[in-house]
Amino acid sequence: MTSTTRSNAKMTATPATRVLGVLAIAATALMAVLGLFISPADVIQGEAVRMLYLHVPSIWIAYGAFVLTSVSSILFLRARKRREDQGRHYDRLAGSAAEVGVVFTGITLITGMLWGKVTWGTYWQWDARLTTTILLFVTYLGYLALRRLPADPMVRSQRAAVMALISFINVPIVHYSVDWWRTLHQKASLSVGRRPEITGEMYWTLLYSTLAVTIVATWLMIHRYRVIRLEELRDEEALAALISSRLKNDDGSN
Amino acid sequence: MLAETLLVVRKDLRVEWRAKVALGQVAPLALLILVVLAFALDANSSLLELGAGGLYWVAVLYGGTLLIQRSFDVETDDGNMDAFRMSAIGAPSLFLGKSLALFVQIGLLELVLGSGIALLYNVRVTDWVLLFVAAVAGTVAFSVCGVLWGVMSAGLRVRATLLPLLLVPVLAPILLAGSRAFETALGVRADAGWTWASLMFVIAAIHTAIGLGAFGFLLEEG
Amino acid sequence: MSAVVEFEKVVAVAGSFPVLTGLDLRVAQGEVILLRGENGAGKTSFLRSCAGLISVSSGDAHVLGFDMRVDRRAPRRYIGLLGHENNLYRDLWVREHVEFRAAAVGAAESDTDAALLRVGVPKQLWSVPIGSLSAGQRRKVAIASLVVGRPRLWLLDEPHASLDSESRENLDVILAEASQLGATIIFASHESPPTNGIASRVITMGGGRVLEDSGAS
C-alpha cells in the first residue's frame, strides 16, 4: 500500500461524506422545526402526535437496515471463497447496517414508550408491535455481541452471517406468533390508542422526516463501514509487520 | 448418514449415562425452579393452575439451556472438537446426532418437570394427545435451535452468557407457542392449541434445514 | 515416491498472529520426520495446518494430494492427529471411547481390543472412566484411538510426553511398523536425549519456517 492511500485511509471522512454530514444536520434541524412547530397537533392525540415524525421513520430505517444486513450476509456467504477479497466488503456492510438498525430500533422503542405514556397512560403495552420490536432489538444486540467476539475474522464473519440469516427468518415468525397471541386474547386492550389520521401537513412532515432520518442513517452507516475497514487495515498492517519482523529475526540469528 | 447420526447419539447418551449430569443435576435444579416460581406467585393455587403451561416452558428453557451448554462442553473439553473435525462423520450427521441426543435429554427433563407440575401445581390434563404432541414439537424445535447456537458459542470464554443471549430471542416464539398449546391441553384456555403446536414444528423444520446446511463451517475455527 | 505433504511458501495465520511465515517442505510417502525447534517455532501450527485445522492464507499446500486451499477437510479422514491435548471424553470408559473413535473414522470397532493391547493399556483398565486414569494411561488411550484408524499420515505433537521409557519404546515400535506399511509420520519433540531413533529425517523449525533439514533433496 502506498503512503498516500494509507494517509487517506486513516480518516473516515471524505468531501462527499462531509457534505452529507452537513446535509444531515440541516435536514434534522428542519425536521425539528417542521415536526415541533409547523405541523399541527392531532385532534385527539394533541401534541403527542409529534412523536410520530421520529418514531415511524426510525422503525422503517431499522427494518431497511436489517434487510440490508441479511442481503449482505447472503452475498458474503456466496463470496467468501473468493481469493482476492473473501467477500469482506459484504461482511462490513452487514455489520454497519446492523449497528444502525439497532440504534434506530432503540429510538423506536424509546419514542414508542414515551408516546404510549402520553396516549395510553403507560409506558408498555404487551401489544404485538411492541413485543416484536423488543425481541428484534435483543436479537440484533446478540448479533452485534457475536461480531465483537475475539476470533479468526473469517470464522467470526461466517458465524455472524449465519446468525443474521436465522434472525431475519425469525422476524416474521416472531411477528406472526406475537400478533396472533395478542389478537386472540386481548382484543379489548388493543383499542386504547386510535391511530391518528395522517393528512395534509402531517403527511408531508412525515414524508420529509423519513427523508431526513434516511440521510442521517446513511451518513452513520458510511462512517461505521469505514471504521470497520480501518480496524481491518490496522490488523492487516500489524500482521504484515509481525511477519516481516519474524523473518528478520530468523535471518539475524542464522 | 443414519449410521453416523446414531453413532453420535449413542456416544452423547453414553456420556450422559456415565456422568448423569442431566438427570442428577439439571432435572433437580429445574424442579427447584418450579418451587421458586410458586414462591414468586405467592403459591396462589389458581394463578399457578392458570400459568402452569407457561411456567413449565420457562423451566424447560432454563434446564434446556444448561443441557445445551453441557452438550458442547463435552465436545470442547480436552480438545475433543479437533477429533470431531478430523473424524469421517459428516457435518449434517453431527448436527442431527447432537440434536437427537439433546432431544432425548430434554425430553427426560420434561418428564420430570411435567410430573413436578402435575403434583405441585395441581393441574388436570384435558387433552393428552395435544399435550404430548406439543411437548414433542417444542422439544424438537428447542433441540435443533440449541445445537445451532450451541456450536456457535462452543469453547468461548463467554459461552455461559452468550448462549442464552443468542438463544432466547430465537426461542421466544417456541415459548409462546408451547405455553398456549399447553394451556389448551390443560383446559385453561379453549383455543387453537393445535395450531400453536404445528407452528413449533414449522420453526423446528426451518432451523433443521439451516443446521444441515451451515453446521459444516460453523464447526471450523481457523 | 509421491509427496504426502507439499508446502510451498505457506503463510498461515492464527487469530492475528502469523504462525507459519513462508514454509517450504516436501515430505515423501513412508518418511518418518522429527520436527525440532524452540517453543513458538511453529511445529504445532505446521502439524495443524497439515490436518487442515488452520487455514493457509497464502502459498500452496497439498496434503495427500488434496489442495488445502480448495478443501482442507478432504484429507482429514486419512490423517491421525495427536495434539497436546488427548481429545478424550473423560466420562466414557476406555473401551467405549476407542470404539467410538474407531467408528467415527470408519474403522471396524472390532480392532479396538487389538489397538488397546498394542499400546499397552492393561485389560483391567478397559472398563474404567477415562477421567480416573493417570496422565500416561490417558496418553496411551489417545494413541490407541489413532492406531485403530490406521491413518496414512500421522501427525503427532509431543507424542512421548508423559509416557514412561518402556511405553516410549513401544510407541516407537508402533510408528516404525506403520511406516514400513507405507504410512508417513511427522512428529514434534523437544526431548533432550533425541528420540531420533526412528526418524529418517530431522527438520528444525524457527519463526514459522524451516531452518534446517537433514534430508533436503
GROMACS .gro file of C-alpha atoms in nm, chain C residues 46-186:
model
  141
  522PHE     CA    1   0.261  -2.689   1.092
  523LEU     CA    2   0.101  -3.012   1.216
  524ARG     CA    3  -0.237  -2.844   1.249
  525SER     CA    4  -0.220  -2.691   0.903
  526CYS     CA    5  -0.131  -3.035   0.760
  527ALA     CA    6  -0.451  -3.156   0.926
  528GLY     CA    7  -0.644  -2.868   0.773
  529LEU     CA    8  -0.732  -2.723   1.110
  530ILE     CA    9  -0.551  -2.397   1.037
  531SER     CA   10  -0.628  -2.242   0.703
  532VAL     CA   11  -0.346  -2.147   0.470
  533SER     CA   12  -0.367  -1.778   0.383
  534SER     CA   13  -0.106  -1.773   0.108
  535GLY     CA   14   0.129  -2.011  -0.071
  536ASP     CA   15   0.049  -2.359  -0.197
  537ALA     CA   16  -0.033  -2.652   0.027
  538HIS     CA   17  -0.114  -3.008  -0.076
  539VAL     CA   18  -0.170  -3.292   0.169
  540LEU     CA   19  -0.219  -3.647   0.040
  541GLY     CA   20  -0.279  -3.493  -0.299
  542PHE     CA   21  -0.559  -3.262  -0.184
  543ASP     CA   22  -0.525  -2.889  -0.239
  544MET     CA   23  -0.570  -2.745   0.110
  545ARG     CA   24  -0.678  -2.409  -0.025
  546VAL     CA   25  -0.967  -2.569  -0.208
  547ASP     CA   26  -1.094  -2.816   0.050
  548ARG     CA   27  -0.899  -2.856   0.370
  549ARG     CA   28  -1.147  -3.108   0.507
  550ALA     CA   29  -1.087  -3.361   0.231
  551PRO     CA   30  -0.771  -3.538   0.358
  552ARG     CA   31  -0.877  -3.548   0.721
  553ARG     CA   32  -1.017  -3.895   0.733
  554TYR     CA   33  -0.679  -4.038   0.629
  555ILE     CA   34  -0.495  -3.844   0.897
  556GLY     CA   35  -0.436  -3.932   1.260
  557LEU     CA   36  -0.369  -3.623   1.469
  558LEU     CA   37  -0.247  -3.629   1.826
  559GLY     CA   38  -0.217  -3.282   1.976
  560HIS     CA   39  -0.106  -3.156   2.314
  561GLU     CA   40  -0.449  -3.246   2.439
  562ASN     CA   41  -0.561  -3.605   2.425
  563ASN     CA   42  -0.909  -3.547   2.276
  564LEU     CA   43  -1.070  -3.786   2.522
  565TYR     CA   44  -1.427  -3.793   2.654
  566ARG     CA   45  -1.334  -3.826   3.018
  567ASP     CA   46  -1.675  -3.956   3.125
  568LEU     CA   47  -1.660  -4.253   2.888
  569TRP     CA   48  -1.494  -4.581   2.970
  570VAL     CA   49  -1.166  -4.655   2.795
  571ARG     CA   50  -1.302  -4.920   2.563
  572GLU     CA   51  -1.618  -4.725   2.476
  573HIS     CA   52  -1.408  -4.429   2.381
  574VAL     CA   53  -1.174  -4.617   2.149
  575GLU     CA   54  -1.472  -4.794   1.993
  576PHE     CA   55  -1.635  -4.460   1.922
  577ARG     CA   56  -1.319  -4.315   1.771
  578ALA     CA   57  -1.281  -4.623   1.554
  579ALA     CA   58  -1.637  -4.597   1.426
  580ALA     CA   59  -1.600  -4.221   1.376
  581VAL     CA   60  -1.316  -4.269   1.126
  582GLY     CA   61  -1.491  -4.559   0.960
  583ALA     CA   62  -1.270  -4.833   1.108
  584ALA     CA   63  -1.402  -5.158   1.248
  585GLU     CA   64  -1.491  -5.149   1.616
  586SER     CA   65  -1.351  -5.499   1.647
  587ASP     CA   66  -0.998  -5.363   1.609
  588THR     CA   67  -1.041  -5.181   1.940
  589ASP     CA   68  -0.913  -5.460   2.162
  590ALA     CA   69  -0.608  -5.517   1.946
  591ALA     CA   70  -0.522  -5.146   1.948
  592LEU     CA   71  -0.556  -5.118   2.325
  593LEU     CA   72  -0.333  -5.420   2.376
  594ARG     CA   73  -0.087  -5.291   2.120
  595VAL     CA   74  -0.029  -4.961   2.302
  596GLY     CA   75  -0.020  -5.139   2.634
  597VAL     CA   76  -0.338  -5.041   2.813
  598PRO     CA   77  -0.398  -5.333   3.052
  599LYS     CA   78  -0.732  -5.509   3.026
  600GLN     CA   79  -0.840  -5.422   3.379
  601LEU     CA   80  -0.847  -5.055   3.277
  602TRP     CA   81  -1.080  -5.104   2.981
  603SER     CA   82  -1.395  -5.059   3.187
  604VAL     CA   83  -1.274  -4.759   3.385
  605PRO     CA   84  -1.377  -4.397   3.323
  606ILE     CA   85  -1.103  -4.215   3.135
  607GLY     CA   86  -1.116  -3.930   3.385
  608SER     CA   87  -0.981  -4.156   3.656
  609LEU     CA   88  -0.671  -4.264   3.460
  610SER     CA   89  -0.319  -4.130   3.510
  611ALA     CA   90  -0.175  -3.886   3.254
  612GLY     CA   91   0.041  -4.158   3.096
  613GLN     CA   92  -0.250  -4.400   3.066
  614ARG     CA   93  -0.465  -4.129   2.909
  615ARG     CA   94  -0.193  -4.062   2.652
  616LYS     CA   95  -0.192  -4.432   2.566
  617VAL     CA   96  -0.570  -4.433   2.520
  618ALA     CA   97  -0.532  -4.135   2.287
  619ILE     CA   98  -0.266  -4.322   2.087
  620ALA     CA   99  -0.486  -4.632   2.073
  621SER     CA  100  -0.763  -4.409   1.933
  622LEU     CA  101  -0.529  -4.323   1.647
  623VAL     CA  102  -0.399  -4.675   1.595
  624VAL     CA  103  -0.749  -4.813   1.528
  625GLY     CA  104  -0.793  -4.569   1.241
  626ARG     CA  105  -0.478  -4.690   1.057
  627PRO     CA  106  -0.405  -4.339   0.928
  628ARG     CA  107  -0.198  -4.284   0.616
  629LEU     CA  108  -0.048  -3.972   0.769
  630TRP     CA  109   0.034  -3.949   1.138
  631LEU     CA  110   0.073  -3.604   1.288
  632LEU     CA  111   0.196  -3.629   1.643
  633ASP     CA  112   0.266  -3.336   1.874
  634GLU     CA  113   0.495  -3.443   2.157
  635PRO     CA  114   0.363  -3.799   2.145
  636HIS     CA  115   0.612  -3.919   2.404
  637ALA     CA  116   0.506  -3.664   2.663
  638SER     CA  117   0.402  -3.820   2.996
  639LEU     CA  118   0.491  -4.173   2.877
  640ASP     CA  119   0.740  -4.387   3.071
  641SER     CA  120   1.051  -4.513   2.892
  642GLU     CA  121   0.907  -4.857   2.819
  643SER     CA  122   0.594  -4.703   2.663
  644ARG     CA  123   0.808  -4.465   2.459
  645GLU     CA  124   0.998  -4.751   2.308
  646ASN     CA  125   0.672  -4.929   2.244
  647LEU     CA  126   0.532  -4.623   2.067
  648ASP     CA  127   0.846  -4.603   1.851
  649VAL     CA  128   0.795  -4.965   1.751
  650ILE     CA  129   0.432  -4.896   1.659
  651LEU     CA  130   0.534  -4.596   1.449
  652ALA     CA  131   0.818  -4.784   1.278
  653GLU     CA  132   0.578  -5.063   1.184
  654ALA     CA  133   0.323  -4.818   1.049
  655SER     CA  134   0.588  -4.652   0.836
  656GLN     CA  135   0.701  -4.988   0.700
  657LEU     CA  136   0.342  -5.047   0.592
  658GLY     CA  137   0.353  -4.722   0.395
  659ALA     CA  138   0.229  -4.462   0.641
  660THR     CA  139   0.400  -4.125   0.671
  661ILE     CA  140   0.481  -3.994   1.015
  662ILE     CA  141   0.559  -3.642   1.126
   0.00000   0.00000   0.00000
